[in-house]
């Protein structure tokens, strides 16, 4: 709940219009998902949710959430993007986690088992790249990449990509929150990715390393959603600050704060 107009207006301090070429990525993209999002944005003629981006330097921002939206708008000819900015002033509102991937065919495990050095372990290890293999008879085994924390970054993330590449085009996997309870009545496997830090994300950006799509999970307190920003605004050669201020005024009249958990259909 907002007690003053000033407090409501302060919500928009996180928003910034950024040249789209100043936005960089830490994850790869999924071609089919990109096309679906592009078609959805084009049909609506607007951007609903601004990407979340970490300010790395004066003219460099790292997309934390919204890579497919950003790439879709770039392919549609947009020159600018409205982002929700993460910087030193609001770092405390950011939590960086990781997704786990539940793969519905454990046989895929065999496709990379011989290519990646794995070792059998007794329980779940959330500090390394690890894999849980579930059998129909109720048994399960845990594996992790050998000497993971001694590997150079490029080697670690090559393993990430090699594992994800083995199933990403199969439509047989879904994202889970790590340690989420799993219904165990079929054979499947779960790939667990260790969470990165903000400094780790910056390092990826500086080194130009891309992780597989859909492995990092960035949560930000006070996320701004449903802007309904017209695409023509983002296609201008120069940002129209007067039009942007008018949009802020309109958004202010429709701003709502939800403290409770909500469920949103990502259609």
PDB file of C-alpha atoms in Angstrom:
ATOM      1  CA  UNK A   1       0.000   0.000   0.000  1.00  0.00           C
ATOM      2  CA  UNK A   2       1.234   3.501  -0.859  1.00  0.00           C
ATOM      3  CA  UNK A   3       0.690   6.329   1.650  1.00  0.00           C
ATOM      4  CA  UNK A   4       1.723   9.279  -0.575  1.00  0.00           C
ATOM      5  CA  UNK A   5       1.861  10.188  -4.265  1.00  0.00           C
ATOM      6  CA  UNK A   6       5.627  10.677  -3.878  1.00  0.00           C
ATOM      7  CA  UNK A   7       5.961   7.093  -2.660  1.00  0.00           C
ATOM      8  CA  UNK A   8       3.991   5.846  -5.662  1.00  0.00           C
ATOM      9  CA  UNK A   9       6.085   7.897  -8.087  1.00  0.00           C
ATOM     10  CA  UNK A  10       9.278   6.552  -6.501  1.00  0.00           C
ATOM     11  CA  UNK A  11       8.373   3.091  -7.784  1.00  0.00           C
ATOM     12  CA  UNK A  12       9.244   4.261 -11.288  1.00  0.00           C
ATOM     13  CA  UNK A  13      12.781   5.307 -10.294  1.00  0.00           C
ATOM     14  CA  UNK A  14      13.832   1.790 -11.289  1.00  0.00           C
ATOM     15  CA  UNK A  15      12.641   2.274 -14.881  1.00  0.00           C
ATOM     16  CA  UNK A  16      15.055   3.518 -17.512  1.00  0.00           C
ATOM     17  CA  UNK A  17      14.991   3.930 -21.283  1.00  0.00           C
ATOM     18  CA  UNK A  18      18.164   2.308 -22.642  1.00  0.00           C
ATOM     19  CA  UNK A  19      19.479   1.963 -26.224  1.00  0.00           C
ATOM     20  CA  UNK A  20      18.801  -1.648 -27.105  1.00  0.00           C
ATOM     21  CA  UNK A  21      22.399  -2.144 -28.280  1.00  0.00           C
ATOM     22  CA  UNK A  22      23.575  -1.412 -24.718  1.00  0.00           C
ATOM     23  CA  UNK A  23      21.870  -4.560 -23.459  1.00  0.00           C
ATOM     24  CA  UNK A  24      23.859  -7.772 -23.123  1.00  0.00           C
ATOM     25  CA  UNK A  25      22.990 -11.339 -22.181  1.00  0.00           C
ATOM     26  CA  UNK A  26      24.223 -14.075 -19.879  1.00  0.00           C
ATOM     27  CA  UNK A  27      21.929 -16.794 -21.274  1.00  0.00           C
ATOM     28  CA  UNK A  28      21.361 -18.177 -24.752  1.00  0.00           C
ATOM     29  CA  UNK A  29      17.865 -18.193 -26.218  1.00  0.00           C
ATOM     30  CA  UNK A  30      15.391 -20.811 -27.366  1.00  0.00           C
ATOM     31  CA  UNK A  31      14.443 -20.326 -31.023  1.00  0.00           C
ATOM     32  CA  UNK A  32      10.853 -21.575 -30.747  1.00  0.00           C
ATOM     33  CA  UNK A  33      10.172 -19.548 -27.608  1.00  0.00           C
ATOM     34  CA  UNK A  34      11.648 -16.460 -29.249  1.00  0.00           C
ATOM     35  CA  UNK A  35       9.313 -16.794 -32.230  1.00  0.00           C
ATOM     36  CA  UNK A  36       6.280 -17.297 -29.965  1.00  0.00           C
ATOM     37  CA  UNK A  37       7.111 -14.222 -27.892  1.00  0.00           C
ATOM     38  CA  UNK A  38       7.822 -12.170 -31.010  1.00  0.00           C
ATOM     39  CA  UNK A  39       4.422 -13.092 -32.483  1.00  0.00           C
ATOM     40  CA  UNK A  40       2.669 -12.315 -29.181  1.00  0.00           C
ATOM     41  CA  UNK A  41       4.308  -8.886 -28.841  1.00  0.00           C
ATOM     42  CA  UNK A  42       3.589  -8.056 -32.473  1.00  0.00           C
ATOM     43  CA  UNK A  43      -0.068  -9.085 -32.142  1.00  0.00           C
ATOM     44  CA  UNK A  44      -0.539  -6.946 -29.017  1.00  0.00           C
ATOM     45  CA  UNK A  45       1.522  -4.053 -30.397  1.00  0.00           C
ATOM     46  CA  UNK A  46       3.014  -3.418 -26.990  1.00  0.00           C
ATOM     47  CA  UNK A  47       5.528  -4.546 -24.381  1.00  0.00           C
ATOM     48  CA  UNK A  48       3.786  -5.692 -21.214  1.00  0.00           C
ATOM     49  CA  UNK A  49       6.603  -6.441 -18.774  1.00  0.00           C
ATOM     50  CA  UNK A  50       9.938  -4.573 -18.822  1.00  0.00           C
ATOM     51  CA  UNK A  51      13.044  -6.778 -18.705  1.00  0.00           C
ATOM     52  CA  UNK A  52      15.092  -6.747 -15.515  1.00  0.00           C
ATOM     53  CA  UNK A  53      18.672  -5.579 -16.180  1.00  0.00           C
ATOM     54  CA  UNK A  54      21.805  -5.187 -14.065  1.00  0.00           C
ATOM     55  CA  UNK A  55      23.831  -2.024 -14.665  1.00  0.00           C
ATOM     56  CA  UNK A  56      27.398  -3.248 -15.285  1.00  0.00           C
ATOM     57  CA  UNK A  57      28.909   0.076 -16.398  1.00  0.00           C
ATOM     58  CA  UNK A  58      27.750   3.455 -17.714  1.00  0.00           C
ATOM     59  CA  UNK A  59      26.584   2.119 -21.079  1.00  0.00           C
ATOM     60  CA  UNK A  60      26.334  -1.598 -20.411  1.00  0.00           C
ATOM     61  CA  UNK A  61      23.402  -3.493 -18.912  1.00  0.00           C
ATOM     62  CA  UNK A  62      23.076  -7.225 -18.379  1.00  0.00           C
ATOM     63  CA  UNK A  63      19.622  -8.728 -18.900  1.00  0.00           C
ATOM     64  CA  UNK A  64      18.679 -10.811 -15.846  1.00  0.00           C
ATOM     65  CA  UNK A  65      15.103 -11.588 -16.842  1.00  0.00           C
ATOM     66  CA  UNK A  66      13.561 -10.956 -20.257  1.00  0.00           C
ATOM     67  CA  UNK A  67      16.192 -12.063 -22.779  1.00  0.00           C
ATOM     68  CA  UNK A  68      13.591 -13.378 -25.238  1.00  0.00           C
ATOM     69  CA  UNK A  69      11.531 -10.174 -24.950  1.00  0.00           C
ATOM     70  CA  UNK A  70      14.628  -8.084 -25.638  1.00  0.00           C
ATOM     71  CA  UNK A  71      15.695 -10.151 -28.647  1.00  0.00           C
ATOM     72  CA  UNK A  72      12.137 -10.144 -30.001  1.00  0.00           C
ATOM     73  CA  UNK A  73      11.914  -6.350 -29.818  1.00  0.00           C
ATOM     74  CA  UNK A  74      15.339  -5.956 -31.381  1.00  0.00           C
ATOM     75  CA  UNK A  75      14.298  -8.155 -34.308  1.00  0.00           C
ATOM     76  CA  UNK A  76      11.136  -6.026 -34.695  1.00  0.00           C
ATOM     77  CA  UNK A  77      13.246  -2.897 -35.182  1.00  0.00           C
ATOM     78  CA  UNK A  78      13.098  -1.325 -31.721  1.00  0.00           C
ATOM     79  CA  UNK A  79      15.953   1.058 -30.909  1.00  0.00           C
ATOM     80  CA  UNK A  80      15.216   1.416 -27.196  1.00  0.00           C
ATOM     81  CA  UNK A  81      14.052  -0.734 -24.333  1.00  0.00           C
ATOM     82  CA  UNK A  82      12.380   0.255 -21.089  1.00  0.00           C
ATOM     83  CA  UNK A  83      14.109  -1.800 -18.410  1.00  0.00           C
ATOM     84  CA  UNK A  84      13.736  -2.157 -14.675  1.00  0.00           C
ATOM     85  CA  UNK A  85      17.259  -1.355 -13.547  1.00  0.00           C
ATOM     86  CA  UNK A  86      19.238  -3.124 -10.831  1.00  0.00           C
ATOM     87  CA  UNK A  87      22.181  -1.101  -9.474  1.00  0.00           C
ATOM     88  CA  UNK A  88      24.093  -0.432  -6.263  1.00  0.00           C
ATOM     89  CA  UNK A  89      21.120   1.347  -4.715  1.00  0.00           C
ATOM     90  CA  UNK A  90      18.754  -1.611  -4.970  1.00  0.00           C
ATOM     91  CA  UNK A  91      21.060  -4.671  -4.984  1.00  0.00           C
ATOM     92  CA  UNK A  92      19.473  -5.675  -1.681  1.00  0.00           C
ATOM     93  CA  UNK A  93      16.175  -6.327  -3.484  1.00  0.00           C
ATOM     94  CA  UNK A  94      17.717  -8.853  -5.886  1.00  0.00           C
ATOM     95  CA  UNK A  95      18.012 -12.591  -5.250  1.00  0.00           C
ATOM     96  CA  UNK A  96      19.871 -14.751  -7.767  1.00  0.00           C
ATOM     97  CA  UNK A  97      18.866 -18.414  -7.790  1.00  0.00           C
ATOM     98  CA  UNK A  98      18.811 -21.183 -10.350  1.00  0.00           C
ATOM     99  CA  UNK A  99      16.178 -23.360 -11.952  1.00  0.00           C
ATOM    100  CA  UNK A 100      16.357 -27.132 -11.968  1.00  0.00           C
ATOM    101  CA  UNK A 101      15.337 -29.004 -15.124  1.00  0.00           C
ATOM    102  CA  UNK A 102      13.106 -32.051 -14.809  1.00  0.00           C
ATOM    103  CA  UNK A 103      13.687 -34.216 -17.884  1.00  0.00           C
ATOM    104  CA  UNK A 104      10.921 -36.716 -18.520  1.00  0.00           C
ATOM    105  CA  UNK A 105      13.159 -39.318 -20.141  1.00  0.00           C
ATOM    106  CA  UNK A 106      15.978 -40.541 -17.948  1.00  0.00           C
ATOM    107  CA  UNK A 107      17.442 -42.296 -21.025  1.00  0.00           C
ATOM    108  CA  UNK A 108      18.811 -38.905 -22.041  1.00  0.00           C
ATOM    109  CA  UNK A 109      21.212 -39.285 -19.108  1.00  0.00           C
ATOM    110  CA  UNK A 110      22.964 -42.032 -21.052  1.00  0.00           C
ATOM    111  CA  UNK A 111      23.591 -39.680 -23.995  1.00  0.00           C
ATOM    112  CA  UNK A 112      26.011 -37.525 -22.013  1.00  0.00           C
ATOM    113  CA  UNK A 113      27.074 -39.867 -19.184  1.00  0.00           C
ATOM    114  CA  UNK A 114      30.120 -41.029 -21.143  1.00  0.00           C
ATOM    115  CA  UNK A 115      31.099 -37.499 -22.258  1.00  0.00           C
ATOM    116  CA  UNK A 116      31.085 -35.721 -18.896  1.00  0.00           C
ATOM    117  CA  UNK A 117      33.126 -36.859 -15.862  1.00  0.00           C
ATOM    118  CA  UNK A 118      30.478 -37.791 -13.281  1.00  0.00           C
ATOM    119  CA  UNK A 119      30.739 -39.399  -9.887  1.00  0.00           C
ATOM    120  CA  UNK A 120      28.097 -41.144  -7.816  1.00  0.00           C
ATOM    121  CA  UNK A 121      27.304 -39.358  -4.533  1.00  0.00           C
ATOM    122  CA  UNK A 122      25.103 -40.206  -1.567  1.00  0.00           C
ATOM    123  CA  UNK A 123      22.826 -37.129  -1.509  1.00  0.00           C
ATOM    124  CA  UNK A 124      21.855 -33.936  -3.294  1.00  0.00           C
ATOM    125  CA  UNK A 125      24.678 -31.395  -3.746  1.00  0.00           C
ATOM    126  CA  UNK A 126      23.502 -27.838  -4.423  1.00  0.00           C
ATOM    127  CA  UNK A 127      27.006 -26.388  -4.799  1.00  0.00           C
ATOM    128  CA  UNK A 128      27.868 -28.214  -8.018  1.00  0.00           C
ATOM    129  CA  UNK A 129      26.325 -29.255 -11.301  1.00  0.00           C
ATOM    130  CA  UNK A 130      24.460 -32.367 -10.219  1.00  0.00           C
ATOM    131  CA  UNK A 131      21.916 -34.842 -11.556  1.00  0.00           C
ATOM    132  CA  UNK A 132      19.231 -36.911  -9.827  1.00  0.00           C
ATOM    133  CA  UNK A 133      18.094 -40.061 -11.666  1.00  0.00           C
ATOM    134  CA  UNK A 134      14.717 -41.507 -10.614  1.00  0.00           C
ATOM    135  CA  UNK A 135      13.568 -45.043 -11.487  1.00  0.00           C
ATOM    136  CA  UNK A 136      10.028 -46.388 -11.749  1.00  0.00           C
ATOM    137  CA  UNK A 137      10.676 -48.829  -8.897  1.00  0.00           C
ATOM    138  CA  UNK A 138      11.144 -45.917  -6.476  1.00  0.00           C
ATOM    139  CA  UNK A 139      14.944 -45.928  -6.345  1.00  0.00           C
ATOM    140  CA  UNK A 140      17.085 -42.904  -7.195  1.00  0.00           C
ATOM    141  CA  UNK A 141      20.747 -42.058  -7.631  1.00  0.00           C
ATOM    142  CA  UNK A 142      22.688 -38.808  -7.316  1.00  0.00           C
ATOM    143  CA  UNK A 143      25.590 -37.752  -9.530  1.00  0.00           C
ATOM    144  CA  UNK A 144      27.777 -34.670  -9.771  1.00  0.00           C
ATOM    145  CA  UNK A 145      30.522 -33.434 -12.082  1.00  0.00           C
ATOM    146  CA  UNK A 146      33.903 -34.465 -10.713  1.00  0.00           C
ATOM    147  CA  UNK A 147      36.082 -31.675  -9.274  1.00  0.00           C
ATOM    148  CA  UNK A 148      33.500 -29.132 -10.417  1.00  0.00           C
ATOM    149  CA  UNK A 149      34.693 -26.267  -8.219  1.00  0.00           C
ATOM    150  CA  UNK A 150      38.256 -26.646  -9.507  1.00  0.00           C
ATOM    151  CA  UNK A 151      37.282 -26.162 -13.141  1.00  0.00           C
ATOM    152  CA  UNK A 152      37.812 -22.944 -15.119  1.00  0.00           C
ATOM    153  CA  UNK A 153      34.529 -21.090 -15.788  1.00  0.00           C
ATOM    154  CA  UNK A 154      34.468 -21.836 -19.533  1.00  0.00           C
ATOM    155  CA  UNK A 155      34.829 -25.566 -18.774  1.00  0.00           C
ATOM    156  CA  UNK A 156      32.037 -25.510 -16.175  1.00  0.00           C
ATOM    157  CA  UNK A 157      29.616 -23.786 -18.492  1.00  0.00           C
ATOM    158  CA  UNK A 158      30.524 -26.013 -21.415  1.00  0.00           C
ATOM    159  CA  UNK A 159      29.215 -28.884 -19.291  1.00  0.00           C
ATOM    160  CA  UNK A 160      26.036 -26.904 -18.599  1.00  0.00           C
ATOM    161  CA  UNK A 161      25.485 -26.433 -22.331  1.00  0.00           C
ATOM    162  CA  UNK A 162      26.344 -30.020 -23.245  1.00  0.00           C
ATOM    163  CA  UNK A 163      23.820 -31.398 -20.752  1.00  0.00           C
ATOM    164  CA  UNK A 164      21.031 -28.971 -21.701  1.00  0.00           C
ATOM    165  CA  UNK A 165      21.675 -29.498 -25.426  1.00  0.00           C
ATOM    166  CA  UNK A 166      20.901 -33.183 -24.951  1.00  0.00           C
ATOM    167  CA  UNK A 167      17.239 -32.442 -24.181  1.00  0.00           C
ATOM    168  CA  UNK A 168      16.410 -28.792 -24.950  1.00  0.00           C
ATOM    169  CA  UNK A 169      14.773 -29.560 -28.316  1.00  0.00           C
ATOM    170  CA  UNK A 170      12.737 -32.511 -27.076  1.00  0.00           C
ATOM    171  CA  UNK A 171       9.914 -30.627 -25.308  1.00  0.00           C
ATOM    172  CA  UNK A 172      10.308 -33.245 -22.606  1.00  0.00           C
ATOM    173  CA  UNK A 173      11.554 -31.041 -19.805  1.00  0.00           C
ATOM    174  CA  UNK A 174      10.167 -28.476 -17.406  1.00  0.00           C
ATOM    175  CA  UNK A 175      11.684 -25.998 -14.989  1.00  0.00           C
ATOM    176  CA  UNK A 176      11.491 -26.604 -11.250  1.00  0.00           C
ATOM    177  CA  UNK A 177      12.526 -24.659  -8.195  1.00  0.00           C
ATOM    178  CA  UNK A 178      15.475 -26.570  -6.646  1.00  0.00           C
ATOM    179  CA  UNK A 179      14.406 -28.972  -3.883  1.00  0.00           C
ATOM    180  CA  UNK A 180      10.808 -28.778  -5.098  1.00  0.00           C
ATOM    181  CA  UNK A 181       8.916 -31.941  -4.167  1.00  0.00           C
ATOM    182  CA  UNK A 182       8.879 -34.370  -7.086  1.00  0.00           C
ATOM    183  CA  UNK A 183       6.107 -36.831  -7.882  1.00  0.00           C
ATOM    184  CA  UNK A 184       7.978 -40.109  -8.152  1.00  0.00           C
ATOM    185  CA  UNK A 185       5.867 -42.560 -10.136  1.00  0.00           C
ATOM    186  CA  UNK A 186       7.823 -42.588 -13.398  1.00  0.00           C
ATOM    187  CA  UNK A 187      11.440 -42.613 -14.494  1.00  0.00           C
ATOM    188  CA  UNK A 188      12.975 -39.187 -15.066  1.00  0.00           C
ATOM    189  CA  UNK A 189      16.020 -37.139 -14.182  1.00  0.00           C
ATOM    190  CA  UNK A 190      16.538 -33.718 -12.609  1.00  0.00           C
ATOM    191  CA  UNK A 191      19.482 -31.501 -13.517  1.00  0.00           C
ATOM    192  CA  UNK A 192      20.482 -29.067 -10.748  1.00  0.00           C
ATOM    193  CA  UNK A 193      22.494 -25.951 -11.570  1.00  0.00           C
ATOM    194  CA  UNK A 194      24.375 -24.110  -8.815  1.00  0.00           C
ATOM    195  CA  UNK A 195      23.208 -20.535  -8.258  1.00  0.00           C
ATOM    196  CA  UNK A 196      25.448 -17.684  -9.391  1.00  0.00           C
ATOM    197  CA  UNK A 197      26.270 -14.470  -7.550  1.00  0.00           C
ATOM    198  CA  UNK A 198      25.902 -10.949  -8.910  1.00  0.00           C
ATOM    199  CA  UNK A 199      29.676 -10.857  -9.357  1.00  0.00           C
ATOM    200  CA  UNK A 200      29.489 -14.162 -11.181  1.00  0.00           C
ATOM    201  CA  UNK A 201      26.905 -12.724 -13.577  1.00  0.00           C
ATOM    202  CA  UNK A 202      29.111  -9.694 -14.221  1.00  0.00           C
ATOM    203  CA  UNK A 203      32.028 -12.011 -14.947  1.00  0.00           C
ATOM    204  CA  UNK A 204      29.948 -13.883 -17.530  1.00  0.00           C
ATOM    205  CA  UNK A 205      29.101 -10.576 -19.182  1.00  0.00           C
ATOM    206  CA  UNK A 206      32.711  -9.417 -19.299  1.00  0.00           C
ATOM    207  CA  UNK A 207      33.928 -12.756 -20.649  1.00  0.00           C
ATOM    208  CA  UNK A 208      31.102 -13.026 -23.195  1.00  0.00           C
ATOM    209  CA  UNK A 209      30.062 -16.442 -21.833  1.00  0.00           C
ATOM    210  CA  UNK A 210      26.477 -17.526 -22.477  1.00  0.00           C
ATOM    211  CA  UNK A 211      24.710 -20.041 -20.265  1.00  0.00           C
ATOM    212  CA  UNK A 212      21.970 -22.294 -21.679  1.00  0.00           C
ATOM    213  CA  UNK A 213      18.505 -20.750 -21.760  1.00  0.00           C
ATOM    214  CA  UNK A 214      16.344 -21.087 -18.655  1.00  0.00           C
ATOM    215  CA  UNK A 215      18.877 -21.886 -15.945  1.00  0.00           C
ATOM    216  CA  UNK A 216      19.131 -18.674 -13.898  1.00  0.00           C
ATOM    217  CA  UNK A 217      16.243 -17.389 -11.799  1.00  0.00           C
ATOM    218  CA  UNK A 218      16.416 -13.747 -10.715  1.00  0.00           C
ATOM    219  CA  UNK A 219      13.869 -12.507  -8.172  1.00  0.00           C
ATOM    220  CA  UNK A 220      13.438  -8.790  -7.553  1.00  0.00           C
ATOM    221  CA  UNK A 221      11.306  -7.226  -4.826  1.00  0.00           C
ATOM    222  CA  UNK A 222       9.055  -4.557  -6.292  1.00  0.00           C
ATOM    223  CA  UNK A 223       8.887  -5.909  -9.829  1.00  0.00           C
ATOM    224  CA  UNK A 224       6.947  -3.618 -12.174  1.00  0.00           C
ATOM    225  CA  UNK A 225       4.632  -5.468 -14.572  1.00  0.00           C
ATOM    226  CA  UNK A 226       1.930  -4.817 -17.170  1.00  0.00           C
ATOM    227  CA  UNK A 227       3.198  -1.474 -18.477  1.00  0.00           C
ATOM    228  CA  UNK A 228       1.484  -1.952 -21.857  1.00  0.00           C
ATOM    229  CA  UNK A 229       4.151   0.176 -23.537  1.00  0.00           C
ATOM    230  CA  UNK A 230       3.330   0.843 -27.238  1.00  0.00           C
ATOM    231  CA  UNK A 231       5.991  -0.515 -29.601  1.00  0.00           C
ATOM    232  CA  UNK A 232       6.181   2.689 -31.648  1.00  0.00           C
ATOM    233  CA  UNK A 233       7.635   4.415 -28.577  1.00  0.00           C
ATOM    234  CA  UNK A 234      10.581   1.982 -28.622  1.00  0.00           C
ATOM    235  CA  UNK A 235      11.093   2.307 -32.379  1.00  0.00           C
ATOM    236  CA  UNK A 236      11.864   6.048 -32.303  1.00  0.00           C
ATOM    237  CA  UNK A 237      15.377   7.089 -33.341  1.00  0.00           C
ATOM    238  CA  UNK A 238      15.615   9.176 -30.150  1.00  0.00           C
ATOM    239  CA  UNK A 239      13.721   8.642 -26.931  1.00  0.00           C
ATOM    240  CA  UNK A 240      10.793  11.040 -26.509  1.00  0.00           C
ATOM    241  CA  UNK A 241      11.167  12.195 -22.898  1.00  0.00           C
ATOM    242  CA  UNK A 242       7.940  14.214 -22.959  1.00  0.00           C
ATOM    243  CA  UNK A 243       5.984  11.158 -24.111  1.00  0.00           C
ATOM    244  CA  UNK A 244       7.776   9.051 -21.496  1.00  0.00           C
ATOM    245  CA  UNK A 245       6.792  11.464 -18.715  1.00  0.00           C
ATOM    246  CA  UNK A 246       3.194  11.352 -19.916  1.00  0.00           C
ATOM    247  CA  UNK A 247       3.320   7.565 -19.745  1.00  0.00           C
ATOM    248  CA  UNK A 248       4.659   7.746 -16.188  1.00  0.00           C
ATOM    249  CA  UNK A 249       1.718   9.967 -15.220  1.00  0.00           C
ATOM    250  CA  UNK A 250      -0.742   7.519 -16.737  1.00  0.00           C
ATOM    251  CA  UNK A 251       0.943   4.529 -15.093  1.00  0.00           C
ATOM    252  CA  UNK A 252       0.831   6.347 -11.757  1.00  0.00           C
ATOM    253  CA  UNK A 253      -2.961   6.491 -11.944  1.00  0.00           C
ATOM    254  CA  UNK A 254      -3.157   2.728 -12.455  1.00  0.00           C
ATOM    255  CA  UNK A 255      -0.478   1.555 -10.036  1.00  0.00           C
ATOM    256  CA  UNK A 256      -1.446  -1.212  -7.624  1.00  0.00           C
ATOM    257  CA  UNK A 257       0.620  -2.958  -4.988  1.00  0.00           C
ATOM    258  CA  UNK A 258       0.025  -6.648  -4.238  1.00  0.00           C
ATOM    259  CA  UNK A 259       1.614  -7.922  -1.046  1.00  0.00           C
ATOM    260  CA  UNK A 260       0.234 -11.432  -1.294  1.00  0.00           C
ATOM    261  CA  UNK A 261       1.491 -14.130  -3.681  1.00  0.00           C
ATOM    262  CA  UNK A 262      -0.209 -14.167  -7.077  1.00  0.00           C
ATOM    263  CA  UNK A 263      -0.369 -16.592  -9.986  1.00  0.00           C
ATOM    264  CA  UNK A 264       0.081 -15.162 -13.501  1.00  0.00           C
ATOM    265  CA  UNK A 265      -0.658 -17.033 -16.733  1.00  0.00           C
ATOM    266  CA  UNK A 266       2.356 -16.568 -19.051  1.00  0.00           C
ATOM    267  CA  UNK A 267       0.390 -16.812 -22.324  1.00  0.00           C
TER     268      UNK A 267
END
